[in-house]
Amino acid sequence: MPEHCAAYACSNRQTIEARDRGITFHKFPKKDVRKKWEVALRREGFTATDSSVLCSEHFKPEDFDRTGQIVRLKDGVIPSVFNFPLHLQRVGVSS
Ligand SMILES: [Zn+2]
């Protein structure tokens, strides 16, 4: 069962098709950074597990380290690209 991207309204799954489209999937980091990701997702009651993933569409191009054979996220980056519905967009960004 391919993992589904944890982001709101994102239907990307960890499939060969997604990989062919250049989408990479990234596991949630540990501890402090994981909490920041959970907050960034703005999904009420969501708690990431060790199998939770986010797809590369929620990160800026400069968030990635593409120097190796596999695309990695740089340490400590926070996902910042989401398609939130209007009622969620009004929630304070700087809180
Ligand atoms: Zn996604």
Tab-separated table of C-alpha atoms and ligand atoms in Angstrom:
chain	number	residue	atom	x	y	z
A	1	MET	CA	0.000	0.000	0.000
A	2	PRO	CA	1.763	3.167	-1.133
A	3	GLU	CA	1.950	5.931	1.404
A	4	HIS	CA	-0.285	8.897	0.753
A	5	CYS	CA	1.129	12.381	1.084
A	6	ALA	CA	0.034	13.801	4.461
A	7	ALA	CA	-0.606	17.324	3.177
A	8	TYR	CA	-4.066	18.818	3.094
A	9	ALA	CA	-5.824	18.279	-0.248
A	10	CYS	CA	-2.826	16.557	-1.772
A	11	SER	CA	-3.552	13.300	-3.538
A	12	ASN	CA	-0.014	12.279	-4.394
A	13	ARG	CA	0.945	8.778	-3.448
A	14	GLN	CA	4.274	7.084	-3.336
A	15	THR	CA	3.959	5.280	-6.640
A	16	ILE	CA	6.138	4.698	-9.657
A	17	GLU	CA	3.911	7.111	-11.581
A	18	ALA	CA	4.632	9.866	-9.082
A	19	ARG	CA	8.324	9.134	-9.214
A	20	ASP	CA	8.228	9.349	-12.999
A	21	ARG	CA	6.710	12.813	-12.640
A	22	GLY	CA	9.678	13.838	-10.533
A	23	ILE	CA	7.846	13.828	-7.230
A	24	THR	CA	9.849	12.611	-4.279
A	25	PHE	CA	8.503	11.604	-0.891
A	26	HIS	CA	10.052	12.491	2.384
A	27	LYS	CA	9.494	10.992	5.794
A	28	PHE	CA	8.738	13.237	8.686
A	29	PRO	CA	11.822	14.222	10.641
A	30	LYS	CA	12.263	13.606	14.341
A	31	LYS	CA	11.106	15.537	17.372
A	32	ASP	CA	11.282	19.333	17.104
A	33	VAL	CA	11.250	19.525	13.335
A	34	ARG	CA	8.431	16.999	13.125
A	35	LYS	CA	6.339	19.265	15.333
A	36	LYS	CA	7.014	22.178	12.997
A	37	TRP	CA	5.934	20.098	10.016
A	38	GLU	CA	2.737	19.114	11.818
A	39	VAL	CA	1.997	22.761	12.510
A	40	ALA	CA	2.800	23.699	8.914
A	41	LEU	CA	0.293	21.131	7.644
A	42	ARG	CA	-2.520	22.783	9.623
A	43	ARG	CA	-4.436	19.559	9.808
A	44	GLU	CA	-6.446	19.522	12.981
A	45	GLY	CA	-5.612	16.555	15.169
A	46	PHE	CA	-2.957	15.258	12.824
A	47	THR	CA	0.012	13.516	14.343
A	48	ALA	CA	2.768	12.225	12.135
A	49	THR	CA	3.931	8.650	12.478
A	50	ASP	CA	7.185	7.083	11.394
A	51	SER	CA	5.525	6.091	8.141
A	52	SER	CA	4.040	9.536	7.388
A	53	VAL	CA	5.405	11.187	4.276
A	54	LEU	CA	5.132	14.497	2.496
A	55	CYS	CA	5.695	14.857	-1.218
A	56	SER	CA	8.150	17.259	-2.772
A	57	GLU	CA	5.423	19.618	-3.959
A	58	HIS	CA	5.273	21.200	-0.510
A	59	PHE	CA	8.834	22.376	-0.483
A	60	LYS	CA	10.644	25.137	-2.263
A	61	PRO	CA	13.306	24.212	-4.816
A	62	GLU	CA	16.028	25.478	-2.516
A	63	ASP	CA	14.880	23.161	0.260
A	64	PHE	CA	16.337	20.158	-1.551
A	65	ASP	CA	19.790	18.738	-1.597
A	66	ARG	CA	20.187	17.305	-5.081
A	67	THR	CA	23.893	16.707	-4.916
A	68	GLY	CA	23.595	12.994	-4.108
A	69	GLN	CA	22.017	10.091	-5.950
A	70	ILE	CA	18.800	10.482	-4.028
A	71	VAL	CA	17.010	13.781	-3.558
A	72	ARG	CA	17.107	14.746	0.085
A	73	LEU	CA	15.726	17.579	2.103
A	74	LYS	CA	18.210	19.837	3.766
A	75	ASP	CA	18.323	19.619	7.544
A	76	GLY	CA	15.624	21.527	9.354
A	77	VAL	CA	13.579	22.681	6.369
A	78	ILE	CA	9.868	23.216	6.921
A	79	PRO	CA	7.258	22.523	4.231
A	80	SER	CA	5.793	25.810	3.027
A	81	VAL	CA	3.906	25.203	-0.213
A	82	PHE	CA	0.284	24.202	0.324
A	83	ASN	CA	-3.103	24.604	-1.263
A	84	PHE	CA	-5.134	25.581	1.739
A	85	PRO	CA	-8.814	26.339	1.476
A	86	LEU	CA	-9.660	29.947	2.301
A	87	HIS	CA	-10.795	29.308	5.846
A	88	LEU	CA	-7.385	27.874	6.677
A	89	GLN	CA	-5.422	30.563	4.858
A	90	ARG	CA	-6.670	33.150	7.322
A	91	VAL	CA	-5.097	31.334	10.263
A	92	GLY	CA	-2.147	33.367	11.486
A	93	VAL	CA	0.958	32.613	9.518
A	94	SER	CA	3.350	34.077	12.032
A	95	SER	CA	2.027	32.318	15.142
B	1	ZN	ZN	1.810	16.239	-1.315
